[in-house]
Coordinates of C-alpha atoms in Angstrom, one line a residue:
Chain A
X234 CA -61.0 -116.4 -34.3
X235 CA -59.8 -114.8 -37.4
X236 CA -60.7 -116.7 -40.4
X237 CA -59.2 -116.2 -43.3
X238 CA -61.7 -114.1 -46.0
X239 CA -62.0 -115.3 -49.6
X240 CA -59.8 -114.1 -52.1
X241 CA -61.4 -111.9 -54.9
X242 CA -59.5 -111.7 -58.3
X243 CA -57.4 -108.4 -58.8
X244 CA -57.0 -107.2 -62.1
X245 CA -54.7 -104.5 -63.5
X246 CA -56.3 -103.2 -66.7
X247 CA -54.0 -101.2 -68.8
X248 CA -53.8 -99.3 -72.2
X249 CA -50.3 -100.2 -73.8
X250 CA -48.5 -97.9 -76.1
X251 CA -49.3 -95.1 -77.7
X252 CA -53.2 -95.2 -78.9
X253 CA -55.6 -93.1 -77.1
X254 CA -58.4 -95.2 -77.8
X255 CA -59.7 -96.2 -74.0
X256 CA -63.4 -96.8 -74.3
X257 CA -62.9 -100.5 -74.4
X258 CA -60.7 -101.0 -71.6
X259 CA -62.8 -99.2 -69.5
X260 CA -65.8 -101.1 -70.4
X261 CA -63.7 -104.0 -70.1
X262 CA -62.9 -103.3 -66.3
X263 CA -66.8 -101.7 -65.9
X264 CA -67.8 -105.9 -66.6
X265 CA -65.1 -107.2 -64.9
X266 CA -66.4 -105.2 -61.8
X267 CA -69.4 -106.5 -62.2
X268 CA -68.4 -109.9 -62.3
X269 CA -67.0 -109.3 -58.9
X270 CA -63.4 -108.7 -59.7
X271 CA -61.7 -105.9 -58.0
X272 CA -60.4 -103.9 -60.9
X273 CA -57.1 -101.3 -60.9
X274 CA -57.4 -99.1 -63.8
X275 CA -54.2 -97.2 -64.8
X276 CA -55.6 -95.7 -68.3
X277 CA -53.5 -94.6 -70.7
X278 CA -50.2 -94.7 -72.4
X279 CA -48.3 -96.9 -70.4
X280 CA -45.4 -98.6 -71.0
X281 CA -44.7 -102.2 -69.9
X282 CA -42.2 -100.9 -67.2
X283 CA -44.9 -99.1 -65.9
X284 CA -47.8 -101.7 -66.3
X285 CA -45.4 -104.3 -64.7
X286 CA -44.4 -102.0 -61.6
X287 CA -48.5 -101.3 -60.9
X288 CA -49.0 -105.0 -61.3
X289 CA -46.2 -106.0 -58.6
X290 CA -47.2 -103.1 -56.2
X291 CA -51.1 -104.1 -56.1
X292 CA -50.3 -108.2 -56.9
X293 CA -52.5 -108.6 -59.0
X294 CA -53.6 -112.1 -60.3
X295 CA -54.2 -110.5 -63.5
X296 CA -52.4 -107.9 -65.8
X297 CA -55.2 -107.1 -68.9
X298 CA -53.8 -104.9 -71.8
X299 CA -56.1 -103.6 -74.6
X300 CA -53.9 -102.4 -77.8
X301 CA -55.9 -100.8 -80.5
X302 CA -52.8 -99.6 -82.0
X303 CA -51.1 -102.8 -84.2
X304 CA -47.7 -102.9 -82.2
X305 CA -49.1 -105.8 -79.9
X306 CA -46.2 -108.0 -81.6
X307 CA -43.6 -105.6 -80.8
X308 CA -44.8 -104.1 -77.2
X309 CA -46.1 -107.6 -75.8
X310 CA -42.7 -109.3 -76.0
X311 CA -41.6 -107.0 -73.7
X312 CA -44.7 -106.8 -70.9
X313 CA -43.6 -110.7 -70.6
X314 CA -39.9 -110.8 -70.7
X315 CA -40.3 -107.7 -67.5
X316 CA -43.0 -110.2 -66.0
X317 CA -40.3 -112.8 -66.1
X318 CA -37.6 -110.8 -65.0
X319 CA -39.9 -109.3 -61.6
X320 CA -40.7 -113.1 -60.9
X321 CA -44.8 -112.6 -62.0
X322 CA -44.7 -116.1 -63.3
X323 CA -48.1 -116.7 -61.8
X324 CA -49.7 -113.9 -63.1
X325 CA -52.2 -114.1 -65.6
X326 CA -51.8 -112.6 -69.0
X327 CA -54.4 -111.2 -71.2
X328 CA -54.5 -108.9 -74.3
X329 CA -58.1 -107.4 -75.8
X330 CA -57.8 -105.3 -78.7
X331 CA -57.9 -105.1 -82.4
X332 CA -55.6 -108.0 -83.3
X333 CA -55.6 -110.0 -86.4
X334 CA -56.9 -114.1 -85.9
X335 CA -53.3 -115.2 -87.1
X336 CA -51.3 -113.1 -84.6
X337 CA -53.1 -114.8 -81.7
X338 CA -51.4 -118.2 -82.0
X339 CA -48.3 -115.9 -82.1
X340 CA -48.8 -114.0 -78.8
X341 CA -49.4 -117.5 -77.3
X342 CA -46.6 -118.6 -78.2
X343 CA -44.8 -115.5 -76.2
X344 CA -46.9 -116.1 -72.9
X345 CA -49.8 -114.5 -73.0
X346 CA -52.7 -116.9 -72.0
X347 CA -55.8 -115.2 -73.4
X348 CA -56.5 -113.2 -76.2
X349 CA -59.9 -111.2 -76.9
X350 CA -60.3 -110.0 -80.0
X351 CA -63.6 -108.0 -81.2
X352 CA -67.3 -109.3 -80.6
X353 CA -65.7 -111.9 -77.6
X354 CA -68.2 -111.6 -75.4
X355 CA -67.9 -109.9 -71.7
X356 CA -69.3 -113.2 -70.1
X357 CA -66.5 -115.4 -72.0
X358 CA -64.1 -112.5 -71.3
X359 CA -65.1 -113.2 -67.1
X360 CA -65.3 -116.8 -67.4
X361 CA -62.1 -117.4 -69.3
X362 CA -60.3 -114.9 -67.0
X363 CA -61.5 -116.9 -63.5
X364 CA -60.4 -120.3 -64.6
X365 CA -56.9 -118.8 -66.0
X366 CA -56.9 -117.4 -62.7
X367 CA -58.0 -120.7 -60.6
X368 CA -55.3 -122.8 -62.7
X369 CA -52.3 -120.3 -62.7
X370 CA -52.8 -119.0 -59.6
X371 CA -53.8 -122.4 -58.1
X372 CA -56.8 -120.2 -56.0
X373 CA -60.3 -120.9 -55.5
X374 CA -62.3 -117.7 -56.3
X375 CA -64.8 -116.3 -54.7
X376 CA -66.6 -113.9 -56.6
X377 CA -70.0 -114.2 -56.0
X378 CA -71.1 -111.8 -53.1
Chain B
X253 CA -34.4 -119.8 -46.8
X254 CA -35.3 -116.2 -46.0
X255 CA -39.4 -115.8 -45.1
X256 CA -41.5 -113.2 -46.7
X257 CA -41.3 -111.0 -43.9
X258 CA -37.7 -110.7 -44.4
X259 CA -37.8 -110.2 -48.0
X260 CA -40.4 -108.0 -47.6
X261 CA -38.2 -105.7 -45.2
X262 CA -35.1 -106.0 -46.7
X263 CA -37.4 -103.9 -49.4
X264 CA -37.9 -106.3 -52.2
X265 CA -41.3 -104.8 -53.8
X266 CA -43.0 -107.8 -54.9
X267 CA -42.6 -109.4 -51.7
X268 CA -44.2 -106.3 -49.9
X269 CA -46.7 -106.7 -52.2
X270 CA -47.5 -110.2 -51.7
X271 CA -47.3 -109.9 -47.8
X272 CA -49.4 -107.1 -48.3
X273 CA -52.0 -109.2 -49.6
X274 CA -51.4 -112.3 -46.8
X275 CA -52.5 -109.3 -44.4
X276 CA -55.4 -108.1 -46.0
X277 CA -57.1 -111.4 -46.4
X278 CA -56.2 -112.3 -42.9
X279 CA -53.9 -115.3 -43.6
X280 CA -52.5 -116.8 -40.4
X281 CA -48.8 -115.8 -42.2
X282 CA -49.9 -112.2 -42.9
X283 CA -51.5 -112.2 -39.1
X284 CA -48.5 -113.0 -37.5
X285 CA -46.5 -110.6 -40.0
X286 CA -48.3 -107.7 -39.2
X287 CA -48.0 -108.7 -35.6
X288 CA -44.1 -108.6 -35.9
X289 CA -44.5 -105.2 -38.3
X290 CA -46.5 -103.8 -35.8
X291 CA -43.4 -103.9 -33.5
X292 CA -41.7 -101.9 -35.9
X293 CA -44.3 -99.3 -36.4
X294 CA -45.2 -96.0 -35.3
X295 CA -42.9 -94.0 -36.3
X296 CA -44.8 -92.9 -39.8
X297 CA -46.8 -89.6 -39.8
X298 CA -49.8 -90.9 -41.6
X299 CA -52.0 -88.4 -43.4
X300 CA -55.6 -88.5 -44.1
X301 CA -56.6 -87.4 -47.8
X302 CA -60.7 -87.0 -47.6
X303 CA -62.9 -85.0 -49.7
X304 CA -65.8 -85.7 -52.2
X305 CA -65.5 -87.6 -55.3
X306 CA -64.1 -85.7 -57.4
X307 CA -62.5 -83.2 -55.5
X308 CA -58.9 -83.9 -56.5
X309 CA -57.9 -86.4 -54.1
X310 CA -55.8 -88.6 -55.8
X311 CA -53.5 -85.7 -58.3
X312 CA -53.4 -84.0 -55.1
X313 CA -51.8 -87.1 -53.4
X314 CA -49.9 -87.7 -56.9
X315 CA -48.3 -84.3 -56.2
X316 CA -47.5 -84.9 -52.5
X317 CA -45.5 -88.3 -53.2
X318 CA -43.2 -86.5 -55.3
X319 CA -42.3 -83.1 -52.9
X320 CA -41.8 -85.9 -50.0
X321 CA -39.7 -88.2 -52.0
X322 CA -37.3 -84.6 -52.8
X323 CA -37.9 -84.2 -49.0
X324 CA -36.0 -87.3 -48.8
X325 CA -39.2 -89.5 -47.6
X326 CA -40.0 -92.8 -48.4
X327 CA -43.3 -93.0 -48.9
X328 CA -46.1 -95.3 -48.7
X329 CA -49.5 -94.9 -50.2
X330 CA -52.9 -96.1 -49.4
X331 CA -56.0 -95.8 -51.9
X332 CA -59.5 -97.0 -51.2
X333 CA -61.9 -96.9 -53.8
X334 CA -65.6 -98.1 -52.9
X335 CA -66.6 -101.8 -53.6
X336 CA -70.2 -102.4 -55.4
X337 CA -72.8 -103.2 -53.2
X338 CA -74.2 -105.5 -55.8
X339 CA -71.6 -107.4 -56.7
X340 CA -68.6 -106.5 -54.2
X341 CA -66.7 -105.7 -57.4
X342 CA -64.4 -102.7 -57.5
X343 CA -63.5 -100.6 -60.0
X344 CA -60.1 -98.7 -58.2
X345 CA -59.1 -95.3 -60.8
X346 CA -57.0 -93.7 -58.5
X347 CA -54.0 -94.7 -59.8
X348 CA -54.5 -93.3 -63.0
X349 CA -53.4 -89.9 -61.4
X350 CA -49.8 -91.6 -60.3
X351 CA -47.5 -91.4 -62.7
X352 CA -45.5 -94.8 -61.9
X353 CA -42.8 -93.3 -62.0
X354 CA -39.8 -95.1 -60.7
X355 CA -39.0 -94.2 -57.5
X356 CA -36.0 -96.6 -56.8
X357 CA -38.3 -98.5 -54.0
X358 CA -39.0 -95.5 -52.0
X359 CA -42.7 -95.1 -52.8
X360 CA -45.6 -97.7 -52.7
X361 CA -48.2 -97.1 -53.8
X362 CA -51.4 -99.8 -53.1
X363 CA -55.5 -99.7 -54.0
X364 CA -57.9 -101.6 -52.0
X365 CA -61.7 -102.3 -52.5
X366 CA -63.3 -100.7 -49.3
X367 CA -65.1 -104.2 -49.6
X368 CA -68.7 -103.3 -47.7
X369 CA -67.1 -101.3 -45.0
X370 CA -68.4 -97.6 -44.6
X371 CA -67.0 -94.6 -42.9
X372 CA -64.6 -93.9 -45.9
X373 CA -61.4 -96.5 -43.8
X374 CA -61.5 -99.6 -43.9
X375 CA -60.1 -103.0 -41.4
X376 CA -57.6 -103.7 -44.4
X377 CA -56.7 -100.2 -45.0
X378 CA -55.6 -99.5 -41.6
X379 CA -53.7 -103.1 -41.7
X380 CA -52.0 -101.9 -44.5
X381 CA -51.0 -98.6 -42.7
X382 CA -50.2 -100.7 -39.8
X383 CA -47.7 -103.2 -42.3
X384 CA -46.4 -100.1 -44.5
X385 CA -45.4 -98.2 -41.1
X386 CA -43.4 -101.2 -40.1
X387 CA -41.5 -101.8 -43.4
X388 CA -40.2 -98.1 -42.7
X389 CA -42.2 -95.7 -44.9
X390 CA -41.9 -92.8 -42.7
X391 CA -45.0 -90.7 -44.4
X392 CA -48.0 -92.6 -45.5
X393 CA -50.7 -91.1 -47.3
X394 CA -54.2 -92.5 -47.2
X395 CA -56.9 -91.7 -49.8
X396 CA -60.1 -92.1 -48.3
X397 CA -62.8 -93.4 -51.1
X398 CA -65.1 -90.0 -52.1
X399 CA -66.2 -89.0 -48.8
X400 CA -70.2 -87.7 -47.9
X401 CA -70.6 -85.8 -45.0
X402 CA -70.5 -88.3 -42.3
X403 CA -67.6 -90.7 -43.6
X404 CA -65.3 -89.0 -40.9
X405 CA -64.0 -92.8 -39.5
X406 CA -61.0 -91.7 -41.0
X407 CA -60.3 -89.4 -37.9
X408 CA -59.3 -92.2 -35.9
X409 CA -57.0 -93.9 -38.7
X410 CA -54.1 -91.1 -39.0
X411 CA -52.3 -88.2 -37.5
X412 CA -53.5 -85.0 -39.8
X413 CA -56.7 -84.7 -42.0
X414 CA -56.3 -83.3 -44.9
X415 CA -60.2 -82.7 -46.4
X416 CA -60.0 -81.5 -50.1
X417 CA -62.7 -79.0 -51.4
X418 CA -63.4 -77.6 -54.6
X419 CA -65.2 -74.6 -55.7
X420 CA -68.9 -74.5 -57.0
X421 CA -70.1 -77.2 -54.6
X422 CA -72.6 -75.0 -52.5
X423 CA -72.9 -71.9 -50.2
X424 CA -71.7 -71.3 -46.6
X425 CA -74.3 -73.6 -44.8
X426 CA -72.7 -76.5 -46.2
X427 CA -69.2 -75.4 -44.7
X428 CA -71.2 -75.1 -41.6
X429 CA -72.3 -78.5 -41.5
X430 CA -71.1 -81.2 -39.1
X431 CA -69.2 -84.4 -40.0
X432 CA -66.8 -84.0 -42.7
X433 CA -66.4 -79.9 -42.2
X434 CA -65.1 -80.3 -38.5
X435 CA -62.1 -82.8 -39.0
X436 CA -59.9 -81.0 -41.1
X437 CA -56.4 -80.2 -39.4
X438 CA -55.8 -79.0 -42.9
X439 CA -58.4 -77.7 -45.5
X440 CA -57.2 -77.6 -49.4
X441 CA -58.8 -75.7 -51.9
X442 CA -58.0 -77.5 -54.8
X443 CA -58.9 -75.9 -58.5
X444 CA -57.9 -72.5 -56.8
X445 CA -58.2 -71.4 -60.6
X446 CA -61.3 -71.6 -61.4
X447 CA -64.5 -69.1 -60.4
X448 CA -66.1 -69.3 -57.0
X449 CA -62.3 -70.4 -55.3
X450 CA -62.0 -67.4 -53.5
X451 CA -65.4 -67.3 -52.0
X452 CA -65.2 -71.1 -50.8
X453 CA -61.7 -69.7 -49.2
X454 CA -63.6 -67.3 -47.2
X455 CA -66.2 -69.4 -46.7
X456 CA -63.8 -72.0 -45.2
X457 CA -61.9 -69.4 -43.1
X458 CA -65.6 -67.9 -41.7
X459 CA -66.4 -71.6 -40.5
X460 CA -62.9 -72.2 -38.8
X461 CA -63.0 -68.6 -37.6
X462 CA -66.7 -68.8 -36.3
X463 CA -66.0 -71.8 -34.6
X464 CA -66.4 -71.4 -30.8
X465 CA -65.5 -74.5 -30.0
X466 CA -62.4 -76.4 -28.8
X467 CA -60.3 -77.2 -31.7
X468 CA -59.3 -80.6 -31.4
X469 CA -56.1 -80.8 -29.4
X470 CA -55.8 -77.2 -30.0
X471 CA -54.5 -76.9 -33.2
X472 CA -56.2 -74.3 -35.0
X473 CA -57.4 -76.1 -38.8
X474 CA -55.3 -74.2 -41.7
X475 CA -56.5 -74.0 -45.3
X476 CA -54.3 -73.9 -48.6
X477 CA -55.2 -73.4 -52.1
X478 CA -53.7 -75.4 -54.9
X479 CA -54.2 -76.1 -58.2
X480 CA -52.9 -80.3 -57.7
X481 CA -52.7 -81.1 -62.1
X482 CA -50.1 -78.1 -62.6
X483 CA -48.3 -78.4 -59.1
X484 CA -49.5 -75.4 -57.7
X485 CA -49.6 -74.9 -53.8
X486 CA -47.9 -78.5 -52.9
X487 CA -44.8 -77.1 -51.5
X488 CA -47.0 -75.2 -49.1
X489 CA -49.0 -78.1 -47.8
X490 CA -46.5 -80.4 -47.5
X491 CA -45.1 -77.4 -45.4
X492 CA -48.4 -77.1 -43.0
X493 CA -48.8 -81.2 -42.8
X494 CA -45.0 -81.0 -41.2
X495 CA -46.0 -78.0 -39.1
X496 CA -49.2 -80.0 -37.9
X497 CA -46.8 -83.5 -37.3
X498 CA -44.4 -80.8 -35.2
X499 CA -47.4 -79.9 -33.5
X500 CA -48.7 -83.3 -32.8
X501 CA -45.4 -84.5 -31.9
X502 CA -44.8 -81.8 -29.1
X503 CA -48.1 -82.1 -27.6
X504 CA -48.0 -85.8 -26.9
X505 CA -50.2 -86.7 -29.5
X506 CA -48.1 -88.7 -31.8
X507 CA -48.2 -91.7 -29.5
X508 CA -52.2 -91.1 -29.0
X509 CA -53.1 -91.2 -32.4
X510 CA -51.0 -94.5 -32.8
X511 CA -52.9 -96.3 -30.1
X512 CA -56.3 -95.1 -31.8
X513 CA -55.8 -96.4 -34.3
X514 CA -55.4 -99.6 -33.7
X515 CA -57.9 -99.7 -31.6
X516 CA -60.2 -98.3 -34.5
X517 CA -58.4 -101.1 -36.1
X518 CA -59.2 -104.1 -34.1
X519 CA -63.1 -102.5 -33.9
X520 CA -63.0 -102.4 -37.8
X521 CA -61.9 -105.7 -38.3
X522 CA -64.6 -107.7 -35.5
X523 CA -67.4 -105.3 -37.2
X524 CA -65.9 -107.3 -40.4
X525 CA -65.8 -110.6 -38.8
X526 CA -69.6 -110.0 -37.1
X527 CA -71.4 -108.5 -40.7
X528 CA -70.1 -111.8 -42.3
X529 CA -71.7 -114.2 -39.5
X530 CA -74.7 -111.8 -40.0
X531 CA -74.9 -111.8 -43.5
X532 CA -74.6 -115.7 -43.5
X533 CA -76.9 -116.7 -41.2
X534 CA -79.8 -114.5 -42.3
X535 CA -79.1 -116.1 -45.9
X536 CA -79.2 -119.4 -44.3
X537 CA -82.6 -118.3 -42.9
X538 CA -83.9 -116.3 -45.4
X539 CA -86.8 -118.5 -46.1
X540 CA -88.0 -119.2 -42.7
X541 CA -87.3 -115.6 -41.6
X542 CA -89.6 -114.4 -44.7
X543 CA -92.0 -116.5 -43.8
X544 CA -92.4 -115.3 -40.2
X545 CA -92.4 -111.8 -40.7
X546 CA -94.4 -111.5 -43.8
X547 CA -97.1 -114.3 -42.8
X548 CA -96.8 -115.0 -39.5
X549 CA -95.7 -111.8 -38.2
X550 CA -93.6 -112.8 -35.8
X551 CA -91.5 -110.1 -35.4
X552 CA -89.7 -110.4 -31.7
X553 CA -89.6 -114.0 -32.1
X554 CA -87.6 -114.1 -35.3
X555 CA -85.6 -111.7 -33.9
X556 CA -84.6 -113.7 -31.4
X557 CA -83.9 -117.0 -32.8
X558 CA -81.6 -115.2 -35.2
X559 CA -79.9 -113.2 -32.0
X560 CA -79.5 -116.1 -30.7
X561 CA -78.1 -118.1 -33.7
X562 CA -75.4 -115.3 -34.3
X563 CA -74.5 -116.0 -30.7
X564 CA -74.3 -119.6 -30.6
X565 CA -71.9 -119.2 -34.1
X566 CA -69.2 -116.8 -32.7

């Protein structure tokens, strides 16, 4: 019969607002594709109607923003409340970028699960990412071939 | 309390998109969805988008959504991207080209890892066709991943072919190739503004000419230039893909290429099923199977035992 095939993490990786600095979103999804994830990368300049409708259309398990810009306070706030509204309350949230130590606490606070600022390492990056995505999701991963 | 299925057809996106995913990882729910859906289906024209990395594939496709949305279409969109043969990992880019624009729930628009399958369609991609078709997209597009000259599975998956070319990619000989050069219903000449467009026109249009053969079902393959980042030329192929579906339709063939498809389906999905058990059980072995062939050199024997272990597991 049939059998059911393991699930494979699904991650949207998106470029919020108006930076054009993209180089480390895409090598964030380049390592998360080589962790085994299956990766959707919608570039740049999108705003969080945008990122949310992608991330409902594909279901992903995880929506990943990178924010060079220094508006993460201002456009993260509203990437959650439309993840609220669109019922994505399983959906992990995570936000790379250049963000200062004390905002992280902050963006927390407004639901985002993980934040990566510079030097976090690609292998913390995947590792933190699977278990966010094994508790929120309440999935086992298979990732691994 | 309503099921997925329902909210799913009464058009609530997130709840397509979740049954979506129940199909492709062949749930028993998204099994016995699709099996409802499929009662629903064929009545989508479904349209083949192949070409080589590169070509244009996905602004082309980008384009196309929004003339058939005009039309009055709801459409549904299918993107397969290749998965890594080292770590079945995907990275899908295909959407970058889609604007996500809002399209008041009449376009969806899904990626899927081609997940070890060759041939440029996948088991789950023609599932998804299959599910989209029943939730009453009537045109659904399918982006094949970066086709080579024999990925031409795709044939079997969808009404018209579509197979995108772009200038400076080699001479005549390659247009007179097999595989990928004789499925077209409909050849695209996409960057028609750059050098060289006009001699792969011609070159095109002296390999369809030259042809001797029987077209297949008789339709005689049409090419179109267009230029898919600045809209050029979209209004015309939407134009011929219609003119090919009125052709299909009148010559029986709508029906036909429903039914082969499914069957293509059902084939793609126990290839699926039968690489797994493969792929497992020579892992499982991969010691003792070493050990024969490399000191021993036992070939027919191995092969046997391992023949006969697939067997004994299905």
């Amino acid at each position: 019969m049939m059998s059911q095939q393991q699930k494979r993490i699904k991650v949207l990786v998106a470029k919020l607002g108006l930076d054009g600095h993209d180089r480390g979103a895409k090598v964030i999804a380049r390592a998360l594709k080589d962790a085994g994830m299956e990766v959707v990368y919608t570039g740049l300049r999108q705003t969080p109607e945008q990122i949310v409708k992608a991330a409902i259309q594909e279901d992903v398990d995880v929506i990943g923003i990178s924010i060079l810009s220094g508006a993460h306070l201002e456009l993260i706030p509203h990437v959650v409340n439309q993840m609220r509204e669109k019922g994505l309350n399983d959906v992990v949230l995570v936000v790379g970028g250049v963000i200062p130590p004390q905002d992280v606490p902050k963006l927390k606070e407004m639901g985002v699960d993980e934040v990566f600022l510079p030097g976090s390492s690609l292998k913390e990056i995947t590792e933190k990412i699977t278990k966010a995505v094994e508790t929120k999701r309440g999935i086992k991963v298979g990732n691994s071939t | 309390m309503a099921t997925l299925l329902e909210k799913a057809l009464s058009g609530d996106e997130l709840s397509i998109a979740r049954l979506l995913t129940k199909i492709e990882y062949l749930s028993n729910e998204g099994l016995q969805s699709l099996e409802e859906l499929m009662k629903r289906a064929g009545k989508a024209h479904v349209i083949g988008i192949t070409g080589s990395p590169g070509a244009g594939k996905s602004s082309l496709i980008a384009e196309l959504i929004e003339e058939y949305v005009r039309r009055g279409h709801r459409v549904g969109v299918v993107l397969i991207d290749p998965s890594s043969p080292f770590t079945m990992g995907s990275f899908m880019g295909n959407r970058i080209r889609m604007s996500n624009k809002n399209y008041n729930g009449n376009v969806f628009i899904r990626s899927i890892a081609s997940r070890g399958h060759l041939g440029g369609i996948s088991s789950e991609a023609l599932m998804l066709i299959e599910a989209l078709d029943g939730l009453g997209f009537d045109r659904i597009l399918v982006e094949t991943v970066g086709a080579g000259q024999t990925d031409t599975d795709v044939v079997s998956g969808v009404h018209t072919i579509a197979v995108v070319n772009v200038p400076g990619t080699g001479d005549e000989i390659q247009a007179l190739k097999a595989g990928i050069m004789e499925i077209g219903d409909i050849y695209i000449v996409n960057k028609a503004d750059k050098p060289e467009a006009e001699i792969l026109y011609d070159t095109i249009r002296f390999a369809v000419e030259s042809a001797e053969i029987d077209y297949r079902d008789g339709w005689k393959p049409r090419i179109v230039k267009t230029i898919a980042i600045k809209g050029v030329g979209i209004k015309d192929t939407v134009d011929l893909f219609e003119e090919h579906l009125t052709y299909v339709k009148e010559h029986g063939l709508f029906e036909k290429r429903i039914r082969e498809r499914r069957i293509k389906m059902i084939e793609l999905l126990l290839r699926r099923v039968l690489n797994n058990k493969i792929f497992e059980i020579v892992k499982e072995n991969e010691e003792l199977i070493s050990k024969e062939i490399n000191e021993n050199y036992n070939l027919i024997s191995t092969l046997q035992f391992l023949h006969d272990k697939i067997k004994e597991s299905l």
